[in-house]
């Protein structure tokens, strides 16, 4: 009986670890996507400003 309980507990712990790892990975991916979006938006803004500067010089 005790051995069976221990095995079940080990399985539960293992599942928790795996789910935690998956959550961590998804968080990292979301963070990367967010950073990428912010960068691309900044670049777009820079491009727009850059074109405005050229127009004013002419």
Coordinates of C-alpha atoms in Angstrom, one line a residue:
X1 CA 0.0 0.0 0.0
X2 CA 2.7 2.4 1.0
X3 CA 4.7 1.7 -2.2
X4 CA 1.7 2.4 -4.4
X5 CA 1.1 5.7 -2.6
X6 CA 4.7 6.7 -3.1
X7 CA 4.6 5.9 -6.8
X8 CA 1.4 8.0 -7.2
X9 CA 3.0 10.9 -5.4
X10 CA 6.1 10.7 -7.6
X11 CA 3.9 10.7 -10.7
X12 CA 2.1 13.8 -9.4
X13 CA 5.3 15.6 -8.7
X14 CA 6.6 14.7 -12.1
X15 CA 3.5 16.0 -13.8
X16 CA 3.7 19.2 -11.8
X17 CA 7.3 19.8 -12.9
X18 CA 6.4 19.1 -16.6
X19 CA 3.5 21.5 -16.5
X20 CA 5.6 24.2 -14.8
X21 CA 8.3 23.8 -17.5
X22 CA 5.7 24.1 -20.3
X23 CA 4.2 27.3 -18.6
X24 CA 7.7 28.7 -18.3
X25 CA 8.4 28.1 -22.0
X26 CA 5.1 29.7 -23.1
X27 CA 5.8 32.7 -21.0
X28 CA 9.2 33.1 -22.6
X29 CA 7.6 32.8 -26.1
X30 CA 5.0 35.4 -25.3
X31 CA 7.7 37.8 -23.9
X32 CA 9.8 37.4 -27.1
X33 CA 6.7 38.1 -29.3
X34 CA 5.9 41.2 -27.2
X35 CA 9.5 42.5 -27.4
X36 CA 9.5 41.8 -31.2
X37 CA 6.3 43.7 -31.7
X38 CA 7.5 46.6 -29.7
X39 CA 10.7 46.7 -31.7
X40 CA 8.9 46.6 -35.0
X41 CA 6.6 49.4 -33.9
X42 CA 9.6 51.5 -32.9
X43 CA 11.2 50.9 -36.2
X44 CA 8.1 51.9 -38.0
X45 CA 8.0 55.1 -36.0
X46 CA 11.6 55.8 -36.9
X47 CA 10.9 55.3 -40.5
X48 CA 8.0 57.7 -40.5
X49 CA 10.0 60.3 -38.6
X50 CA 12.9 59.8 -41.0
X51 CA 10.8 60.5 -44.1
X52 CA 9.4 63.6 -42.4
X53 CA 12.9 64.9 -41.9
X54 CA 13.8 64.4 -45.5
X55 CA 10.7 66.3 -46.6
X56 CA 11.5 69.3 -44.4
X57 CA 15.1 69.5 -45.7
X58 CA 13.9 69.7 -49.4

